[in-house]
Short mmCIF file of N, CA and C in Angstrom, two decimals:
data_model
loop_
_atom_site.label_atom_id
_atom_site.label_comp_id
_atom_site.label_asym_id
_atom_site.label_seq_id
_atom_site.Cartn_x
_atom_site.Cartn_y
_atom_site.Cartn_z
N GLN O 20 3.62 64.30 149.00
CA GLN O 20 3.24 65.63 148.28
C GLN O 20 4.05 66.29 147.32
N VAL O 21 3.53 66.51 146.15
CA VAL O 21 4.61 67.03 145.19
C VAL O 21 4.90 68.47 145.31
N GLN O 22 6.41 69.04 145.27
CA GLN O 22 6.69 70.12 145.40
C GLN O 22 7.51 70.71 144.11
N LEU O 23 7.02 71.83 143.88
CA LEU O 23 7.71 72.49 142.66
C LEU O 23 8.42 73.63 143.45
N VAL O 24 9.36 73.90 142.93
CA VAL O 24 10.31 75.20 144.00
C VAL O 24 10.96 76.02 143.10
N GLU O 25 10.28 77.48 143.05
CA GLU O 25 10.72 78.22 142.13
C GLU O 25 11.86 79.24 142.38
N SER O 26 12.43 79.89 141.44
CA SER O 26 13.70 80.81 142.14
C SER O 26 13.57 81.90 140.70
N GLY O 27 14.34 82.70 141.16
CA GLY O 27 15.10 83.58 140.11
C GLY O 27 13.95 84.83 139.66
N GLY O 28 13.12 85.21 140.27
CA GLY O 28 12.15 86.29 139.70
C GLY O 28 12.67 87.35 140.38
N GLY O 29 12.08 88.52 139.90
CA GLY O 29 12.63 89.93 140.41
C GLY O 29 12.67 90.93 139.79
N LEU O 30 12.76 91.98 139.93
CA LEU O 30 12.59 93.49 139.21
C LEU O 30 13.64 93.71 138.65
N VAL O 31 13.40 94.22 137.11
CA VAL O 31 14.40 94.30 136.06
C VAL O 31 13.83 95.42 135.06
N GLN O 32 14.68 96.22 134.48
CA GLN O 32 14.20 97.19 133.27
C GLN O 32 13.80 96.55 132.36
N PRO O 33 13.22 97.39 131.55
CA PRO O 33 13.02 96.86 129.74
C PRO O 33 14.22 96.73 129.38
N GLY O 34 14.05 95.41 128.38
CA GLY O 34 15.18 95.26 127.94
C GLY O 34 16.31 94.43 128.29
N GLY O 35 16.11 94.16 129.81
CA GLY O 35 16.59 93.13 130.54
C GLY O 35 16.47 91.74 130.26
N SER O 36 16.98 90.85 131.33
CA SER O 36 17.04 89.49 131.49
C SER O 36 16.97 89.15 132.77
N LEU O 37 16.58 87.90 132.92
CA LEU O 37 16.29 87.01 134.18
C LEU O 37 16.13 85.43 133.77
N ARG O 38 16.49 84.55 134.32
CA ARG O 38 16.23 83.50 134.32
C ARG O 38 15.59 82.54 135.76
N LEU O 39 14.34 82.11 135.46
CA LEU O 39 13.72 81.18 136.24
C LEU O 39 14.24 80.09 136.46
N SER O 40 14.19 79.27 137.39
CA SER O 40 14.37 78.11 137.76
C SER O 40 13.33 77.12 138.19
N CYS O 41 13.34 75.90 138.64
CA CYS O 41 11.94 75.38 139.26
C CYS O 41 12.57 74.17 139.47
N THR O 42 12.58 73.42 140.64
CA THR O 42 13.19 71.91 140.74
C THR O 42 12.08 71.38 141.39
N THR O 43 11.95 69.98 141.30
CA THR O 43 11.07 69.25 141.44
C THR O 43 11.88 67.73 142.11
N SER O 44 10.97 66.85 142.74
CA SER O 44 11.59 65.79 142.76
C SER O 44 12.40 65.02 141.71
N GLU O 45 13.04 63.76 141.89
CA GLU O 45 13.59 63.30 140.70
C GLU O 45 12.61 62.13 139.82
N ILE O 46 11.40 61.48 140.66
CA ILE O 46 10.85 60.99 140.07
C ILE O 46 9.29 61.79 138.93
N ILE O 47 9.30 62.61 139.89
CA ILE O 47 8.45 63.61 139.06
C ILE O 47 8.91 64.20 137.81
N PHE O 48 9.91 64.68 137.88
CA PHE O 48 10.70 65.51 136.78
C PHE O 48 10.85 64.32 135.70
N ARG O 49 11.10 63.24 136.01
CA ARG O 49 11.49 62.13 134.72
C ARG O 49 10.11 61.86 134.43
N ILE O 50 9.08 61.49 134.87
CA ILE O 50 7.78 61.70 134.03
C ILE O 50 6.91 62.66 133.79
N SER O 51 7.50 63.94 133.46
CA SER O 51 6.55 64.95 133.20
C SER O 51 7.08 65.76 132.26
N ALA O 52 6.17 66.14 131.73
CA ALA O 52 6.40 67.62 130.72
C ALA O 52 6.30 68.62 131.79
N MET O 53 7.15 69.60 131.41
CA MET O 53 7.66 70.65 132.65
C MET O 53 7.02 71.93 131.54
N GLY O 54 6.54 73.03 132.37
CA GLY O 54 6.21 74.11 131.88
C GLY O 54 6.54 75.33 132.92
N TRP O 55 5.97 76.74 131.76
CA TRP O 55 5.98 77.75 132.55
C TRP O 55 4.72 78.85 132.18
N TYR O 56 3.90 78.99 133.17
CA TYR O 56 2.82 79.91 132.83
C TYR O 56 3.06 81.19 133.91
N ARG O 57 2.30 82.22 133.44
CA ARG O 57 2.02 83.41 134.38
C ARG O 57 0.60 84.10 134.22
N GLN O 58 0.60 85.03 135.36
CA GLN O 58 -0.94 84.94 135.57
C GLN O 58 -0.41 86.66 136.00
N ALA O 59 -0.83 87.78 135.00
CA ALA O 59 -0.91 89.06 135.37
C ALA O 59 -2.21 89.44 136.26
N PRO O 60 -2.07 90.66 136.93
CA PRO O 60 -3.14 91.15 138.08
C PRO O 60 -4.52 91.20 136.98
N GLY O 61 -5.45 90.68 137.46
CA GLY O 61 -6.80 90.75 136.82
C GLY O 61 -7.00 90.17 135.60
N LYS O 62 -5.82 88.73 135.16
CA LYS O 62 -5.82 88.22 134.41
C LYS O 62 -5.83 86.78 134.08
N GLN O 63 -6.18 86.03 133.37
CA GLN O 63 -6.51 84.32 133.71
C GLN O 63 -4.79 84.10 133.30
N ARG O 64 -4.56 83.01 133.69
CA ARG O 64 -3.07 82.30 134.01
C ARG O 64 -2.94 81.66 132.28
N ASP O 65 -1.87 81.89 132.05
CA ASP O 65 -1.87 81.80 130.55
C ASP O 65 -0.33 80.98 130.39
N LEU O 66 -0.46 80.00 129.19
CA LEU O 66 0.93 79.31 128.97
C LEU O 66 1.98 80.37 128.39
N VAL O 67 3.13 80.19 128.88
CA VAL O 67 4.32 80.87 128.63
C VAL O 67 5.45 79.74 127.80
N ALA O 68 5.53 78.84 127.86
CA ALA O 68 6.34 77.70 127.45
C ALA O 68 6.51 76.75 128.42
N THR O 69 6.52 74.89 127.31
CA THR O 69 6.58 73.88 127.72
C THR O 69 7.36 73.05 127.37
N ILE O 70 8.28 72.39 127.83
CA ILE O 70 9.49 71.77 127.35
C ILE O 70 8.51 69.96 127.59
N ALA O 71 8.77 69.11 126.63
CA ALA O 71 8.48 67.80 127.05
C ALA O 71 9.84 67.27 127.34
N ASN O 72 9.84 65.44 127.69
CA ASN O 72 10.65 64.84 128.31
C ASN O 72 11.57 64.84 127.09
N SER O 73 11.30 64.69 125.79
CA SER O 73 12.31 64.63 124.72
C SER O 73 13.16 65.59 124.54
N GLY O 74 12.83 67.32 125.07
CA GLY O 74 13.06 68.14 124.89
C GLY O 74 12.68 69.05 123.84
N SER O 75 11.18 68.46 123.67
CA SER O 75 10.51 69.49 122.52
C SER O 75 9.99 70.71 123.23
N ALA O 76 10.09 71.48 122.49
CA ALA O 76 9.48 72.92 123.48
C ALA O 76 8.59 73.73 122.44
N ASN O 77 7.77 74.44 123.34
CA ASN O 77 6.27 75.30 122.35
C ASN O 77 6.40 76.26 123.48
N TYR O 78 6.29 77.60 122.53
CA TYR O 78 5.99 78.68 123.07
C TYR O 78 4.82 79.37 122.80
N ALA O 79 4.41 80.27 123.56
CA ALA O 79 3.64 81.22 123.28
C ALA O 79 4.23 82.15 122.45
N ASP O 80 3.28 83.02 121.37
CA ASP O 80 3.52 83.65 120.59
C ASP O 80 3.90 84.93 121.17
N SER O 81 3.51 85.52 121.78
CA SER O 81 4.34 86.45 122.64
C SER O 81 5.67 86.49 123.15
N VAL O 82 6.11 85.28 123.43
CA VAL O 82 7.60 85.20 123.61
C VAL O 82 8.56 84.72 122.81
N LYS O 83 8.20 84.18 121.82
CA LYS O 83 8.93 83.61 120.97
C LYS O 83 10.13 84.51 120.64
N GLY O 84 11.42 83.85 120.50
CA GLY O 84 12.39 84.50 120.01
C GLY O 84 12.83 85.44 120.79
N ARG O 85 12.52 85.47 122.48
CA ARG O 85 12.54 86.23 123.47
C ARG O 85 12.91 85.32 124.56
N PHE O 86 12.14 84.20 124.73
CA PHE O 86 12.14 83.56 125.68
C PHE O 86 13.15 81.92 125.48
N THR O 87 13.66 81.28 126.41
CA THR O 87 14.00 80.05 125.70
C THR O 87 13.81 78.98 127.42
N ILE O 88 13.15 77.95 126.92
CA ILE O 88 12.95 76.91 128.43
C ILE O 88 13.71 75.69 127.85
N SER O 89 14.18 75.40 128.97
CA SER O 89 15.36 73.97 128.77
C SER O 89 15.32 73.42 130.14
N ARG O 90 15.34 72.07 130.08
CA ARG O 90 15.55 71.24 131.40
C ARG O 90 16.75 70.74 131.59
N ASP O 91 17.30 70.34 132.62
CA ASP O 91 18.34 69.61 133.30
C ASP O 91 18.22 68.87 133.75
N ASN O 92 18.02 67.16 133.05
CA ASN O 92 17.47 66.21 133.90
C ASN O 92 18.78 65.74 135.01
N ALA O 93 19.83 66.07 135.08
CA ALA O 93 20.58 65.83 136.10
C ALA O 93 20.37 66.56 137.68
N LYS O 94 19.59 67.27 137.36
CA LYS O 94 19.49 68.33 138.34
C LYS O 94 17.81 68.66 138.91
N ASN O 95 17.14 67.77 137.79
CA ASN O 95 15.80 68.12 138.11
C ASN O 95 15.07 69.08 137.99
N THR O 96 15.54 70.09 137.24
CA THR O 96 15.59 71.65 137.08
C THR O 96 14.97 71.84 136.01
N VAL O 97 14.05 72.68 135.70
CA VAL O 97 13.83 73.37 134.68
C VAL O 97 13.93 74.89 134.62
N TYR O 98 14.32 75.51 133.57
CA TYR O 98 14.96 77.12 133.18
C TYR O 98 13.92 77.74 132.26
N LEU O 99 13.50 79.10 132.68
CA LEU O 99 13.27 79.92 131.69
C LEU O 99 13.94 80.85 131.76
N GLN O 100 14.81 80.99 130.14
CA GLN O 100 15.77 82.11 130.25
C GLN O 100 15.07 83.06 129.42
N MET O 101 14.50 84.38 130.28
CA MET O 101 13.93 85.47 129.49
C MET O 101 14.69 86.75 128.82
N ASN O 102 15.03 87.20 127.99
CA ASN O 102 15.57 88.20 127.39
C ASN O 102 14.70 89.16 126.89
N GLY O 103 15.06 90.33 126.50
CA GLY O 103 14.49 91.23 126.11
C GLY O 103 12.79 91.76 126.73
N LEU O 104 13.15 92.03 128.15
CA LEU O 104 11.69 91.65 128.74
C LEU O 104 10.86 93.28 128.83
N GLU O 105 9.98 92.98 128.71
CA GLU O 105 8.77 94.31 128.11
C GLU O 105 7.85 94.26 129.46
N PRO O 106 7.51 95.67 129.81
CA PRO O 106 6.44 95.60 130.86
C PRO O 106 5.42 94.66 130.75
N GLU O 107 4.96 94.47 129.77
CA GLU O 107 3.91 93.34 129.53
C GLU O 107 4.10 92.13 129.97
N ASP O 108 5.15 91.72 130.05
CA ASP O 108 5.85 90.35 130.87
C ASP O 108 6.06 90.62 132.42
N THR O 109 5.28 91.45 132.79
CA THR O 109 5.03 91.77 134.04
C THR O 109 3.75 90.71 134.84
N ALA O 110 4.03 89.94 135.83
CA ALA O 110 3.24 88.74 135.93
C ALA O 110 3.80 88.11 137.33
N VAL O 111 3.10 87.42 137.81
CA VAL O 111 3.78 85.85 138.67
C VAL O 111 3.69 84.66 137.54
N TYR O 112 4.95 84.47 137.58
CA TYR O 112 5.31 83.18 136.82
C TYR O 112 5.13 81.97 137.55
N TYR O 113 4.68 81.20 137.01
CA TYR O 113 4.33 79.47 138.16
C TYR O 113 4.81 78.05 137.03
N CYS O 114 5.25 77.49 137.55
CA CYS O 114 6.09 76.12 137.17
C CYS O 114 5.19 74.99 137.32
N ASN O 115 4.86 74.50 136.28
CA ASN O 115 3.95 73.43 136.22
C ASN O 115 4.53 72.07 135.96
N ALA O 116 4.09 71.05 136.42
CA ALA O 116 4.44 69.68 135.98
C ALA O 116 3.31 68.88 135.25
N LYS O 117 3.61 68.36 134.56
CA LYS O 117 1.90 67.44 134.07
C LYS O 117 2.68 66.08 133.97
N ASN O 118 1.75 64.76 134.20
CA ASN O 118 1.96 64.05 133.83
C ASN O 118 0.83 62.96 134.30
N TYR O 119 1.08 61.66 133.49
CA TYR O 119 -0.25 60.82 133.65
C TYR O 119 -1.38 60.70 134.74
N TYR O 120 -0.65 60.79 135.88
CA TYR O 120 -0.95 60.95 137.12
C TYR O 120 -1.60 62.12 137.79
N GLY O 121 -1.44 63.52 137.43
CA GLY O 121 -2.01 64.67 137.47
C GLY O 121 -1.60 65.88 137.51
N GLU O 122 -1.48 67.34 137.55
CA GLU O 122 -1.11 68.35 137.30
C GLU O 122 -0.67 69.06 138.15
N TYR O 123 0.64 69.51 138.43
CA TYR O 123 0.62 70.11 139.61
C TYR O 123 1.82 71.67 139.39
N TRP O 124 1.65 72.14 140.37
CA TRP O 124 2.40 73.74 140.38
C TRP O 124 3.00 74.34 141.55
N GLY O 125 3.56 75.10 140.95
CA GLY O 125 4.72 75.91 142.23
C GLY O 125 3.82 77.14 142.80
N GLN O 126 4.48 77.73 143.75
CA GLN O 126 4.06 78.65 144.62
C GLN O 126 3.78 80.09 143.74
N GLY O 127 4.84 80.06 142.61
CA GLY O 127 5.17 81.40 141.55
C GLY O 127 6.08 82.07 142.45
N THR O 128 6.41 82.94 141.26
CA THR O 128 7.45 83.78 141.42
C THR O 128 7.18 85.48 140.59
N GLN O 129 7.42 86.30 141.56
CA GLN O 129 7.29 87.78 140.71
C GLN O 129 8.11 88.13 139.54
N VAL O 130 7.77 88.53 138.81
CA VAL O 130 8.62 88.85 137.74
C VAL O 130 7.83 90.43 137.40
N THR O 131 8.70 91.46 137.87
CA THR O 131 8.14 92.71 137.69
C THR O 131 9.35 93.49 136.17
N VAL O 132 8.78 93.88 135.40
CA VAL O 132 10.04 94.86 134.19
C VAL O 132 8.98 96.11 134.50
N SER O 133 9.86 97.12 134.60
CA SER O 133 9.77 98.72 134.99
C SER O 133 11.10 98.99 135.14
N SER O 134 10.83 100.47 134.45
CA SER O 134 12.05 101.20 134.48
C SER O 134 12.04 102.23 135.90
#
């Protein structure tokens, strides 16, 4: 069974920063494009950022210039550095791994931006 384990969510004030982490098995990490999605209450799950095995990254327009996705191949971990957080960023953030064999999701971590 594929497991993606997320951490790093929490409560932060507007303008603050958080870093999310997602770890999975070596074999899954090695063959997968990794990504972060988010789902706010009453809304659909939307892409935030993805990163290919090559390191090529893609971002939603709403987070460009504020969020950075990266992957550490030695630790089988993908990160999402979130700066300049806004109340509109409040959501459950999900880690995603996508490869030839399928698509896998983490359990989600809550990010709340509020004063």
